[in-house]
XYZ file of C-alpha atoms in Angstrom:
734
model
C -55.036 26.129 -21.751
C -56.387 28.634 -19.177
C -57.650 25.749 -17.041
C -54.240 24.073 -17.174
C -52.511 27.297 -16.109
C -54.962 27.718 -13.272
C -54.301 24.161 -12.063
C -50.544 24.712 -12.262
C -50.831 27.861 -10.135
C -52.922 25.977 -7.560
C -50.330 23.120 -7.509
C -47.423 25.494 -7.023
C -49.232 27.379 -4.265
C -50.085 24.129 -2.491
C -46.457 22.960 -2.763
C -45.192 26.203 -1.261
C -47.677 25.976 1.614
C -46.744 22.356 2.328
C -43.051 23.201 2.106
C -43.526 25.986 4.605
C -45.378 23.640 6.921
C -42.901 20.757 6.418
C -39.496 22.242 5.632
C -36.739 19.966 4.400
C -34.661 18.814 7.379
C -31.208 20.355 7.509
C -29.536 16.955 7.174
C -31.283 16.447 3.809
C -30.505 19.954 2.552
C -27.561 19.761 0.122
C -26.994 23.511 0.439
C -25.929 23.063 4.053
C -22.412 22.129 5.110
C -21.513 18.582 6.083
C -21.039 19.744 9.660
C -24.513 21.298 9.839
C -26.130 18.229 8.300
C -24.313 15.898 10.701
C -25.345 17.864 13.805
C -28.966 18.010 12.667
C -29.110 14.284 11.956
C -27.485 13.536 15.297
C -30.113 15.603 17.114
C -32.906 13.528 15.566
C -31.481 10.111 16.456
C -32.213 7.835 19.359
C -29.479 6.325 21.484
C -30.177 2.939 19.894
C -29.752 4.388 16.401
C -26.449 5.996 17.341
C -25.115 2.703 18.695
C -26.275 0.854 15.571
C -24.014 3.075 13.463
C -20.969 1.799 15.328
C -20.900 -1.877 14.402
C -21.334 -4.230 11.487
C -24.633 -5.617 10.271
C -22.976 -8.016 7.819
C -19.477 -9.048 6.831
C -18.894 -5.857 4.828
C -21.614 -3.375 5.799
C -22.763 -1.337 8.766
C -26.148 0.245 9.428
C -27.411 3.661 8.551
C -30.580 5.147 10.031
C -33.450 3.729 7.993
C -36.065 5.844 9.797
C -34.351 9.018 8.619
C -33.388 7.746 5.165
C -29.676 7.681 6.038
C -28.149 4.759 4.112
C -25.910 1.984 5.349
C -22.162 1.890 4.646
C -20.755 -0.717 2.263
C -17.055 -1.513 2.345
C -14.772 -3.588 0.160
C -11.259 -4.929 0.087
C -8.804 -3.903 -1.200
C -5.975 -1.645 -2.158
C -5.401 -2.857 -5.743
C -8.848 -3.932 -6.933
C -12.458 -4.139 -5.750
C -12.965 -7.585 -4.269
C -15.766 -9.905 -5.408
C -18.985 -9.741 -3.403
C -19.031 -11.702 -0.145
C -22.113 -13.370 1.328
C -24.024 -11.469 3.994
C -22.884 -13.514 6.957
C -20.056 -15.770 5.806
C -16.712 -15.516 4.045
C -18.089 -17.401 1.070
C -18.368 -15.597 -2.233
C -21.876 -14.552 -3.260
C -21.235 -15.765 -6.836
C -22.414 -12.583 -8.509
C -21.875 -12.400 -12.258
C -21.133 -8.663 -12.426
C -18.264 -8.331 -9.936
C -15.260 -9.357 -12.045
C -12.938 -6.404 -11.599
C -9.776 -4.900 -13.018
C -6.650 -5.756 -11.039
C -4.263 -2.866 -10.562
C -0.622 -3.541 -9.649
C 0.118 -4.137 -5.973
C 1.320 -1.102 -4.052
C 4.984 -2.147 -4.002
C 4.849 -1.598 -7.744
C 3.197 1.796 -7.359
C 5.889 2.831 -4.877
C 8.546 1.704 -7.354
C 7.369 4.266 -9.871
C 8.502 7.116 -7.574
C 5.756 9.030 -9.390
C 3.150 10.829 -7.223
C 1.183 11.914 -10.314
C 0.758 8.259 -11.237
C -0.379 7.554 -7.661
C -3.126 10.156 -8.129
C -4.283 8.489 -11.349
C -4.188 5.086 -9.646
C -6.278 6.335 -6.713
C -8.834 8.015 -8.962
C -9.235 4.903 -11.126
C -9.695 2.497 -8.216
C -12.039 4.995 -6.577
C -14.175 5.034 -9.714
C -14.244 1.235 -9.723
C -15.383 1.171 -6.082
C -17.982 3.878 -6.755
C -19.429 1.873 -9.652
C -19.720 -1.124 -7.347
C -21.688 1.047 -4.879
C -19.040 1.070 -2.155
C -18.645 3.849 0.371
C -15.254 2.673 1.686
C -12.354 0.968 -0.081
C -10.115 -0.763 2.462
C -6.762 0.633 1.444
C -4.132 1.833 0.797
C -1.676 0.160 3.155
C 1.389 2.061 4.339
C 2.964 -0.222 6.925
C 6.730 0.012 6.728
C 8.827 -2.776 5.184
C 10.779 -3.925 8.224
C 11.509 -7.548 7.289
C 11.460 -9.282 3.896
C 9.572 -12.157 5.554
C 6.388 -10.136 6.160
C 3.651 -11.818 4.134
C 1.820 -8.555 3.394
C 4.722 -6.368 2.301
C 3.396 -6.521 -1.266
C 0.371 -4.476 -0.138
C 2.498 -1.613 1.187
C 4.725 1.183 -0.126
C 8.190 0.156 0.934
C 10.696 0.815 3.704
C 11.022 4.592 3.591
C 8.521 6.848 5.393
C 9.193 9.807 3.115
C 8.539 7.856 -0.089
C 5.408 6.253 1.364
C 4.163 9.671 2.505
C 4.624 11.258 -0.897
C 2.885 8.366 -2.672
C -0.039 7.849 -0.294
C -1.327 11.430 -0.307
C -2.244 11.621 -4.027
C -3.598 8.055 -3.866
C -5.997 9.006 -1.047
C -6.998 12.238 -2.753
C -7.622 10.386 -6.010
C -9.860 7.788 -4.375
C -11.920 10.383 -2.518
C -12.505 12.503 -5.614
C -14.819 9.664 -6.640
C -16.895 10.038 -3.472
C -15.401 6.907 -1.923
C -13.525 6.952 1.378
C -9.976 5.650 1.409
C -9.381 3.574 4.551
C -5.661 3.847 5.262
C -4.317 0.752 7.005
C -3.091 -0.890 9.216
C -2.686 1.687 11.993
C -0.099 0.932 13.283
C 2.999 -1.310 13.611
C 1.454 -4.294 11.804
C 4.797 -5.359 10.349
C 4.349 -9.131 10.359
C 1.598 -11.737 10.053
C 2.853 -14.271 12.600
C 0.897 -13.776 15.850
C -0.521 -10.576 14.369
C -3.685 -10.831 16.487
C -1.922 -10.418 19.805
C 1.802 -9.683 19.441
C 2.655 -6.702 21.672
C 5.102 -4.349 19.941
C 7.644 -2.331 21.882
C 9.733 0.392 20.285
C 11.102 3.821 21.053
C 9.132 6.996 20.514
C 11.766 8.022 17.969
C 11.174 4.917 15.861
C 7.427 5.331 16.168
C 7.360 8.967 15.059
C 10.271 8.935 12.588
C 9.642 5.625 10.812
C 6.233 4.058 11.388
C 3.809 7.009 11.656
C 4.802 9.581 8.978
C 2.905 7.975 6.075
C -0.259 7.710 8.183
C 0.174 11.308 9.297
C 0.554 12.474 5.703
C -2.532 10.511 4.631
C -4.549 12.203 7.392
C -3.187 15.733 7.467
C -2.359 16.220 3.777
C -4.493 13.600 2.068
C -7.490 14.277 4.373
C -8.358 10.579 4.557
C -11.952 9.950 5.620
C -11.279 6.667 7.420
C -8.478 4.723 9.087
C -8.249 0.994 9.820
C -6.729 -0.135 13.076
C -4.278 -3.037 13.113
C -4.568 -6.426 14.809
C -1.479 -6.254 16.998
C -0.997 -4.660 20.374
C 1.122 -1.605 21.068
C 2.302 -1.023 24.625
C -0.263 -3.422 25.995
C -3.400 -2.290 24.148
C -4.779 -3.618 20.864
C -4.321 -1.020 18.159
C -8.009 -1.041 17.181
C -8.773 0.518 20.578
C -5.452 2.027 21.594
C -5.740 5.253 23.554
C -2.323 6.615 22.570
C -2.633 5.846 18.862
C -6.283 6.736 18.328
C -7.313 9.343 20.892
C -4.059 11.196 21.396
C -2.058 10.920 18.172
C -4.707 10.437 15.501
C -7.678 12.402 16.779
C -5.998 15.039 18.951
C -2.539 15.702 17.545
C -3.475 15.141 13.884
C -7.055 16.423 14.240
C -8.452 13.465 12.291
C -12.197 14.002 11.791
C -12.988 10.713 10.044
C -13.975 7.276 11.303
C -11.718 4.613 12.793
C -12.673 1.131 11.578
C -11.377 -2.103 13.078
C -9.610 -4.666 11.041
C -11.990 -7.618 10.889
C -12.013 -9.198 14.333
C -9.657 -6.568 15.745
C -11.766 -5.506 18.763
C -11.362 -7.376 22.042
C -12.636 -5.343 24.995
C -15.951 -3.574 25.735
C -14.533 -0.662 27.713
C -11.495 -0.013 25.504
C -13.612 -0.249 22.351
C -15.958 2.361 23.816
C -13.409 4.766 25.276
C -10.221 4.457 23.217
C -11.163 5.955 19.875
C -12.827 3.159 17.870
C -15.825 4.209 15.761
C -16.930 1.223 13.639
C -16.394 -2.395 14.706
C -16.271 -4.999 11.939
C -15.885 -8.756 11.811
C -15.760 -9.487 15.511
C -18.261 -12.293 15.986
C -18.886 -13.189 19.612
C -15.735 -15.078 20.525
C -13.153 -12.494 19.527
C -12.690 -14.175 16.165
C -14.585 -13.825 12.907
C -17.026 -16.702 13.308
C -20.686 -15.926 13.801
C -23.696 -17.074 15.786
C -27.333 -16.074 15.585
C -27.680 -12.315 16.144
C -23.896 -12.074 16.563
C -23.864 -8.430 15.530
C -25.934 -7.488 18.579
C -23.171 -8.775 20.809
C -20.296 -6.778 19.337
C -18.353 -4.685 21.815
C -19.886 -1.561 20.241
C -23.415 -3.031 20.134
C -25.452 -4.137 23.180
C -22.514 -3.717 25.599
C -22.042 -0.107 24.444
C -25.774 0.617 24.612
C -25.952 -0.731 28.151
C -22.844 1.218 29.202
C -24.240 4.486 27.852
C -27.605 3.976 29.502
C -26.111 3.190 32.902
C -23.636 6.064 32.686
C -20.425 4.032 32.401
C -19.782 5.572 28.982
C -20.630 9.282 28.587
C -23.198 10.171 25.928
C -20.663 12.545 24.379
C -18.368 9.593 23.646
C -21.191 7.888 21.749
C -22.089 11.153 20.027
C -18.517 11.542 18.848
C -18.579 8.067 17.297
C -21.962 8.631 15.642
C -20.857 12.063 14.445
C -17.801 10.567 12.722
C -19.820 7.792 11.080
C -22.443 10.292 9.889
C -19.662 12.497 8.529
C -18.393 9.488 6.560
C -21.894 8.862 5.150
C -22.464 12.512 4.217
C -19.090 12.622 2.478
C -19.917 9.536 0.415
C -23.407 8.176 -0.240
C -25.239 11.370 0.828
C -22.921 13.725 -1.030
C -25.117 15.404 -3.673
C -22.074 16.081 -5.850
C -20.788 12.514 -5.742
C -19.657 11.574 -9.262
C -20.653 8.399 -11.058
C -18.179 5.555 -11.200
C -16.932 3.345 -14.017
C -15.699 -0.211 -14.150
C -13.005 -2.113 -16.099
C -12.749 0.630 -18.694
C -9.988 1.113 -21.267
C -8.973 4.200 -19.304
C -8.533 2.173 -16.125
C -6.616 -0.522 -17.993
C -4.312 2.233 -19.245
C -3.673 3.370 -15.671
C -2.941 -0.212 -14.593
C -0.621 -0.656 -17.573
C 1.237 2.607 -16.956
C 1.813 1.786 -13.283
C 3.000 -1.726 -14.117
C 5.423 -0.540 -16.794
C 6.824 2.302 -14.693
C 7.147 0.115 -11.605
C 9.154 -2.739 -13.123
C 12.781 -2.481 -11.989
C 15.743 -3.520 -14.110
C 18.266 -4.851 -11.589
C 20.993 -6.141 -13.867
C 21.729 -5.980 -17.590
C 25.248 -7.136 -18.437
C 26.323 -6.725 -22.054
C 22.925 -5.190 -22.861
C 21.190 -8.552 -23.098
C 17.985 -6.594 -22.692
C 15.971 -5.470 -24.495
C 15.488 -8.763 -26.311
C 16.187 -8.554 -30.023
C 14.127 -11.415 -31.525
C 16.225 -11.288 -34.697
C 19.106 -12.767 -32.701
C 17.177 -15.813 -31.490
C 15.374 -18.599 -33.268
C 14.046 -20.234 -30.104
C 13.075 -18.538 -26.847
C 12.254 -20.777 -23.898
C 10.065 -19.405 -21.112
C 10.547 -21.300 -17.832
C 8.714 -20.960 -14.536
C 5.287 -21.448 -13.024
C 4.849 -17.708 -12.535
C 4.772 -17.318 -16.309
C 1.290 -18.820 -16.317
C 0.024 -18.599 -12.736
C -2.737 -16.080 -11.954
C -1.413 -13.721 -9.311
C -4.767 -12.215 -8.378
C -5.931 -15.447 -6.728
C -4.967 -15.989 -3.087
C -3.090 -13.654 -0.786
C -5.954 -13.241 1.664
C -7.997 -10.048 1.539
C -6.149 -8.867 -1.583
C -7.470 -11.698 -3.775
C -9.543 -10.611 -6.751
C -11.923 -12.022 -9.306
C -10.629 -10.383 -12.450
C -12.352 -9.775 -15.741
C -9.032 -10.500 -17.420
C -5.390 -11.093 -16.533
C -2.685 -11.304 -19.182
C -0.062 -13.854 -18.133
C 3.667 -13.218 -18.681
C 3.787 -16.149 -21.121
C 0.959 -14.713 -23.187
C 2.576 -11.283 -23.191
C 5.916 -12.747 -24.289
C 4.262 -14.751 -27.053
C 2.433 -11.647 -28.245
C 5.687 -9.688 -28.319
C 8.028 -12.245 -29.881
C 5.959 -15.136 -31.206
C 5.630 -13.825 -34.750
C 9.416 -13.465 -35.123
C 10.767 -16.542 -33.357
C 9.625 -19.757 -31.751
C 8.468 -19.357 -28.133
C 8.223 -22.511 -26.019
C 7.319 -23.068 -22.385
C 8.452 -25.366 -19.587
C 6.900 -25.172 -16.134
C 10.171 -26.022 -14.359
C 8.715 -26.082 -10.837
C 5.264 -26.148 -9.251
C 3.506 -24.922 -6.137
C 0.149 -26.071 -4.896
C -3.149 -24.186 -5.166
C -3.678 -21.090 -3.052
C -5.493 -21.549 0.244
C -5.958 -19.180 3.160
C -4.169 -20.181 6.339
C -2.628 -23.406 5.049
C -0.076 -24.602 2.534
C -1.152 -27.188 -0.038
C 1.772 -28.972 -1.731
C 1.823 -29.554 -5.460
C 0.944 -33.017 -6.720
C 3.398 -32.662 -9.615
C 6.823 -34.319 -9.507
C 9.541 -31.706 -8.959
C 12.330 -33.736 -10.584
C 10.265 -34.386 -13.695
C 9.502 -30.683 -14.108
C 13.151 -29.679 -13.571
C 14.514 -32.284 -15.983
C 12.047 -31.297 -18.686
C 13.018 -27.625 -18.373
C 16.738 -28.439 -18.553
C 16.181 -30.673 -21.579
C 14.346 -27.886 -23.402
C 16.989 -25.338 -22.340
C 19.600 -27.302 -24.310
C 17.751 -26.440 -27.476
C 16.990 -22.783 -26.727
C 18.846 -19.656 -27.805
C 17.503 -17.560 -24.918
C 15.819 -18.480 -21.629
C 13.341 -16.126 -19.985
C 12.892 -17.422 -16.453
C 9.716 -16.140 -14.765
C 9.654 -17.201 -11.120
C 9.698 -15.723 -7.642
C 6.997 -15.861 -4.987
C 3.224 -16.182 -5.269
C 0.082 -15.671 -3.187
C 0.285 -19.026 -1.398
C 0.439 -19.317 2.376
C 3.999 -18.695 3.621
C 4.660 -16.623 0.490
C 3.234 -13.152 -0.147
C 0.026 -13.778 1.720
C -2.075 -12.484 4.582
C -2.099 -14.660 7.684
C 1.396 -16.140 7.479
C 4.925 -14.860 6.988
C 7.578 -16.390 4.762
C 9.626 -19.137 6.406
C 12.838 -18.356 4.552
C 14.547 -15.674 2.478
C 15.189 -18.243 -0.267
C 13.131 -18.710 -3.395
C 10.594 -21.477 -2.732
C 9.749 -24.677 -4.607
C 13.344 -25.528 -5.532
C 13.820 -22.519 -7.786
C 17.443 -21.787 -6.876
C 18.365 -25.333 -7.840
C 16.377 -25.006 -11.071
C 18.018 -21.695 -12.004
C 21.433 -23.209 -11.295
C 20.726 -26.150 -13.605
C 19.482 -23.845 -16.351
C 22.627 -21.721 -16.110
C 24.846 -24.791 -16.389
C 22.946 -25.752 -19.521
C 22.577 -22.348 -21.152
C 24.307 -19.099 -20.116
C 21.699 -16.872 -21.788
C 19.258 -16.748 -18.856
C 17.197 -13.643 -18.085
C 15.579 -13.914 -14.632
C 12.244 -12.186 -14.028
C 11.226 -12.211 -10.363
C 7.512 -11.796 -9.661
C 7.125 -10.993 -5.952
C 6.261 -8.388 -3.367
C 9.405 -9.042 -1.351
C 13.149 -9.218 -1.729
C 14.616 -12.711 -2.196
C 18.095 -14.150 -1.939
C 19.901 -14.513 -5.256
C 22.816 -16.982 -4.960
C 22.957 -17.034 -8.774
C 23.145 -13.243 -9.145
C 26.649 -13.240 -10.646
C 25.897 -16.052 -13.084
C 22.997 -14.552 -15.024
C 23.363 -11.568 -17.346
C 20.019 -9.883 -16.588
C 17.525 -9.650 -13.706
C 14.143 -7.935 -13.707
C 11.997 -7.287 -10.620
C 8.400 -7.449 -11.822
C 6.103 -7.333 -8.727
C 2.421 -8.381 -8.833
C 1.316 -6.353 -11.812
C -2.401 -7.057 -12.051
C -4.520 -7.468 -15.158
C -1.899 -6.008 -17.488
C 0.946 -8.069 -16.022
C 2.027 -10.000 -19.114
C 1.758 -7.021 -21.431
C 3.840 -4.849 -19.080
C 6.591 -7.456 -18.620
C 6.791 -8.074 -22.365
C 6.849 -4.337 -23.030
C 9.951 -3.942 -20.834
C 11.675 -7.094 -22.126
C 11.111 -6.026 -25.728
C 12.246 -2.445 -25.206
C 8.889 -0.943 -26.094
C 9.063 0.464 -22.556
C 12.349 1.716 -21.186
C 12.407 0.611 -17.519
C 12.416 3.403 -14.955
C 11.305 1.723 -11.714
C 13.336 2.125 -8.533
C 13.411 -0.264 -5.589
C 11.199 0.931 -2.694
C 13.110 -1.325 -0.313
C 16.608 -2.756 0.022
C 17.514 -6.205 -1.298
C 19.936 -7.734 1.172
C 22.345 -10.506 0.260
C 21.147 -12.618 3.180
C 18.426 -12.403 5.790
C 20.571 -11.327 8.720
C 21.740 -8.317 6.710
C 18.466 -6.680 7.769
C 18.234 -4.858 11.085
C 15.177 -6.797 12.224
C 17.130 -10.053 11.806
C 20.418 -8.875 13.314
C 19.417 -9.461 16.927
C 17.587 -12.289 18.665
C 14.137 -13.695 17.961
C 12.572 -11.204 20.358
C 13.350 -8.607 17.665
C 11.677 -10.715 14.952
C 9.231 -12.403 15.066
C 9.017 -12.061 18.862
C 8.390 -14.690 21.507
C 4.691 -15.051 20.521
C 3.679 -12.540 23.201
C 6.044 -9.606 22.850
C 8.321 -8.167 20.180
C 10.976 -5.466 20.570
C 12.115 -3.408 17.576
C 15.764 -3.391 18.580
C 17.005 -1.896 15.304
C 15.088 1.229 16.387
C 15.163 3.960 13.707
C 17.623 2.070 11.503
C 15.130 0.435 9.142
C 15.968 -0.522 5.574
C 18.756 1.450 3.932
C 19.234 3.401 7.164
C 20.519 0.157 8.719
C 22.589 -0.940 5.719
C 24.253 2.463 5.324
C 24.886 3.137 9.006
C 26.256 -0.364 9.637
C 28.268 -0.421 6.381
C 26.512 -3.526 5.040
C 26.712 -3.876 1.264
C 23.261 -4.717 -0.119
C 22.532 -6.924 -3.094
C 20.599 -4.002 -4.563
C 20.076 -0.734 -2.661
C 16.952 1.283 -1.994
C 16.132 3.627 -4.872
C 18.109 1.526 -7.364
C 17.033 0.729 -10.895
C 18.707 0.618 -14.307
C 17.613 1.932 -17.694
C 18.255 1.060 -21.326
C 19.670 4.544 -21.759
C 22.233 6.559 -19.781
C 21.950 9.772 -17.798
C 24.375 12.418 -16.673
C 23.896 14.719 -13.695
C 25.424 18.169 -13.936
C 26.824 20.171 -11.066
C 24.084 20.919 -8.552
C 23.605 24.292 -6.888
C 21.551 25.581 -3.986
C 20.063 29.059 -3.624
C 22.266 29.812 -0.603
C 24.544 28.053 1.833
C 23.011 29.071 5.184
C 19.397 28.450 6.105
C 17.011 29.121 8.935
C 14.953 26.251 10.297
C 11.828 27.448 8.510
C 13.555 27.905 5.136
C 13.183 25.745 2.053
C 16.370 24.752 0.234
C 15.985 25.128 -3.509
C 18.376 22.764 -5.231
C 18.845 22.895 -8.999
C 20.661 20.423 -11.202
C 20.780 19.678 -14.918
C 19.884 16.130 -15.901
C 20.801 14.911 -19.384
C 19.738 11.793 -21.245
C 23.098 10.968 -22.771
C 21.952 7.756 -24.426
C 20.110 6.851 -27.613
C 16.697 6.002 -26.156
C 14.007 8.070 -24.472
C 13.811 7.314 -20.767
C 13.187 8.523 -17.228
C 15.464 8.936 -14.228
C 14.715 9.635 -10.575
C 16.840 12.290 -8.918
C 17.064 11.535 -5.179
C 18.191 13.811 -2.357
C 19.328 12.331 0.967
C 20.043 14.519 3.988
C 22.888 13.827 6.414
C 23.204 15.550 9.782
C 26.973 15.833 10.287
C 26.926 16.549 14.038
C 23.903 15.573 16.114
C 23.132 15.297 19.809
C 21.451 11.924 19.152
C 22.366 9.034 16.842
C 21.104 9.652 13.311
C 21.132 7.470 10.184
C 23.945 8.079 7.718
C 21.380 9.626 5.371
C 17.633 9.907 4.881
C 15.560 10.509 1.757
C 14.030 13.984 1.832
C 13.339 14.735 -1.824
C 13.007 13.113 -5.242
C 11.816 13.905 -8.736
C 11.109 11.614 -11.663
C 12.125 13.199 -14.955
C 11.214 12.050 -18.479
C 13.809 12.888 -21.112
C 14.048 12.326 -24.832
C 17.327 10.946 -26.120
C 19.869 13.763 -25.944
C 17.532 16.064 -24.023
C 18.508 18.039 -20.920
C 16.295 19.519 -18.215
C 16.925 21.599 -15.139
C 15.466 19.769 -12.157
C 14.534 21.721 -9.044
C 14.032 20.046 -5.682
C 12.500 21.953 -2.783
C 13.751 20.609 0.528
C 12.097 22.108 3.647
C 14.664 22.347 6.434
C 11.886 21.707 8.965
C 11.734 18.102 7.694
C 15.405 17.417 8.469
C 14.958 16.924 12.182
C 14.605 14.006 14.568
C 11.930 13.275 17.143
C 13.137 14.603 20.478
C 11.862 12.268 23.184
C 12.326 14.921 25.878
C 10.324 17.738 24.304
C 8.097 15.254 22.441
C 8.367 17.092 19.162
C 10.541 17.116 16.060
C 13.736 19.084 16.427
C 16.142 20.478 13.838
C 19.499 21.308 15.367
C 21.913 23.986 14.271
C 24.985 22.937 12.369
C 26.243 21.442 9.162
C 24.166 19.172 6.952
C 25.061 17.486 3.681
C 22.668 17.008 0.782
C 23.592 13.757 -0.955
C 22.350 13.832 -4.534
C 22.180 10.675 -6.604
C 20.104 7.989 -8.297
C 19.885 5.528 -5.385
C 20.751 5.420 -1.699
C 24.208 4.085 -2.651
C 24.799 5.830 -5.986
C 25.558 9.324 -4.687
C 26.879 11.618 -7.404
C 27.393 14.827 -5.421
C 27.475 16.118 -1.872
C 26.404 19.687 -1.164
C 27.201 21.056 2.311
C 24.789 23.557 3.872
C 24.502 25.145 7.299
C 21.373 25.452 9.428
C 21.523 28.495 11.680
């Protein structure tokens, strides 16, 4: 025993002596701040090691500093699920057996919930999934504004309104980063179409830029504290956005004081000097020909690889520019993989499935429900016929970078059978068919369209209720990266099919699965319409839950459904406005995007922004504000009593839109500046309080280059959609 104690004392003394002689470097000391650790690591690195931080080493990773024990960065698509593992140097899948993920609903669905608390849960869950899969960066969320319903990637974003997107993206980002994984907010900026996305040069006013297209990014950076940003493919005012001096150096890093890393979209860098000098930090996917193909040692020839090293050594690029890039990448590493307090992740858990289910159920929007056809009462029907390919098609396959390999995905047909199959007969007819999903090309179906239609109509004759599940899918020219929709119509002959079904059987409930608005020539002929989005692994269960009444729908549209394509501002001018002339595009609708255009131009939408029905009814009492005159730095406190006057528990979204009655510049008729989602039991009342900062009521003044709130009269429009305004409260700004 004494000998053992003696040896222990000797060991401890030796350890202390060695520690004194070889102290732990500051960058490895978890008691030091991230800033101190970054500066110490930077001081120990060679120029070559700093450059190596700034470009890819594989399709989805970039180097660390192996000599110093600083790990590499691993990234993954995407915003609604952790993508399957990709091979080191190709776009082929690595065929792992442990990368089947949970699919969360697409972000249009999340936006439809109008529920920031749910966005926080969503972000935390997907962050935990990415952490479990050993990722440092998850490439999402996307907050590009819904400008045209033809944009193939609208389903990845949060709608047409910058205020809504801002309020939803902040908790999402914060939730992801609580798991020690960096959110990479994309695509910065003005990536509002897929056609010619790699080179189209966008022109727009400063007002449109700052009022419409930047606010959600600004919120993600300044409020959400996002650790990384992804540049977009397109050009803005002549420079590609992945190395755009105005966007990255001035707005992002100077005005917004962003201290994270800017990452290219894959293949988004095009110029050695601009990549070095215009704010890019990590270059991914470039290859050597400006595309995403590879050659031997391709990564050495990236713009931020050998060309950057040479430029620094010969003095063409200042060392401080390289240090700033390396500093930002190191900061990203120390916030993620070298964070000693980084929590453990989890993967495809019941808790995560619950989050996915809750988002899907809350995001589904009830658009029409004449004569209370919904919820379905199975006691009234002996035979229910489900029609439509989307009832069985997996919606996690295809779509480009958003495609997922899921551990499970409940189809709408399976969910409907689970809900109603024990009480009545549930049959299925495909009705129409699309081809298999493929990136960059459209593969037609080999099935005969007439045969499918005739079979569905024949079966409809014998059905008591038809549940039509159609819409778009993840095919090319649908909701898919790399190609925009060709038309506003439903594809694959669906309008004709729906028309034939209606002529055969009037009891048709239409469920649209999509990430975009579609034309509805049959809207007045069907009693009920449900907008279901891409709902992920819990898709079928969520749809069935709403159809059966287990869930009372509470989703609200995050973008306007126009009657026809040229109802939208982007399609009200010439082709230079959308999709451009292949070289340039001019946003001629300016600040009037979405409901701002419809309201200001007095165009009646099919369904307005913020719209969504419920199985219960609500009443809004008389609203009051704390005073009638406000200074520009005041916050208006608006109170109103909301009552569930129906027989079912439900939720309603109170929405406040501000109108500037007299302005020195053109303003939209109204703009969303506050909302609150309220759950109420049947018969219950609650007082809802909205806080509306007057400082957010202004416009971007292109002369002073800052937001400006003018004196005068404003009106607070209070309602349950952009068109369903219940009350108007006048106030004065002094």
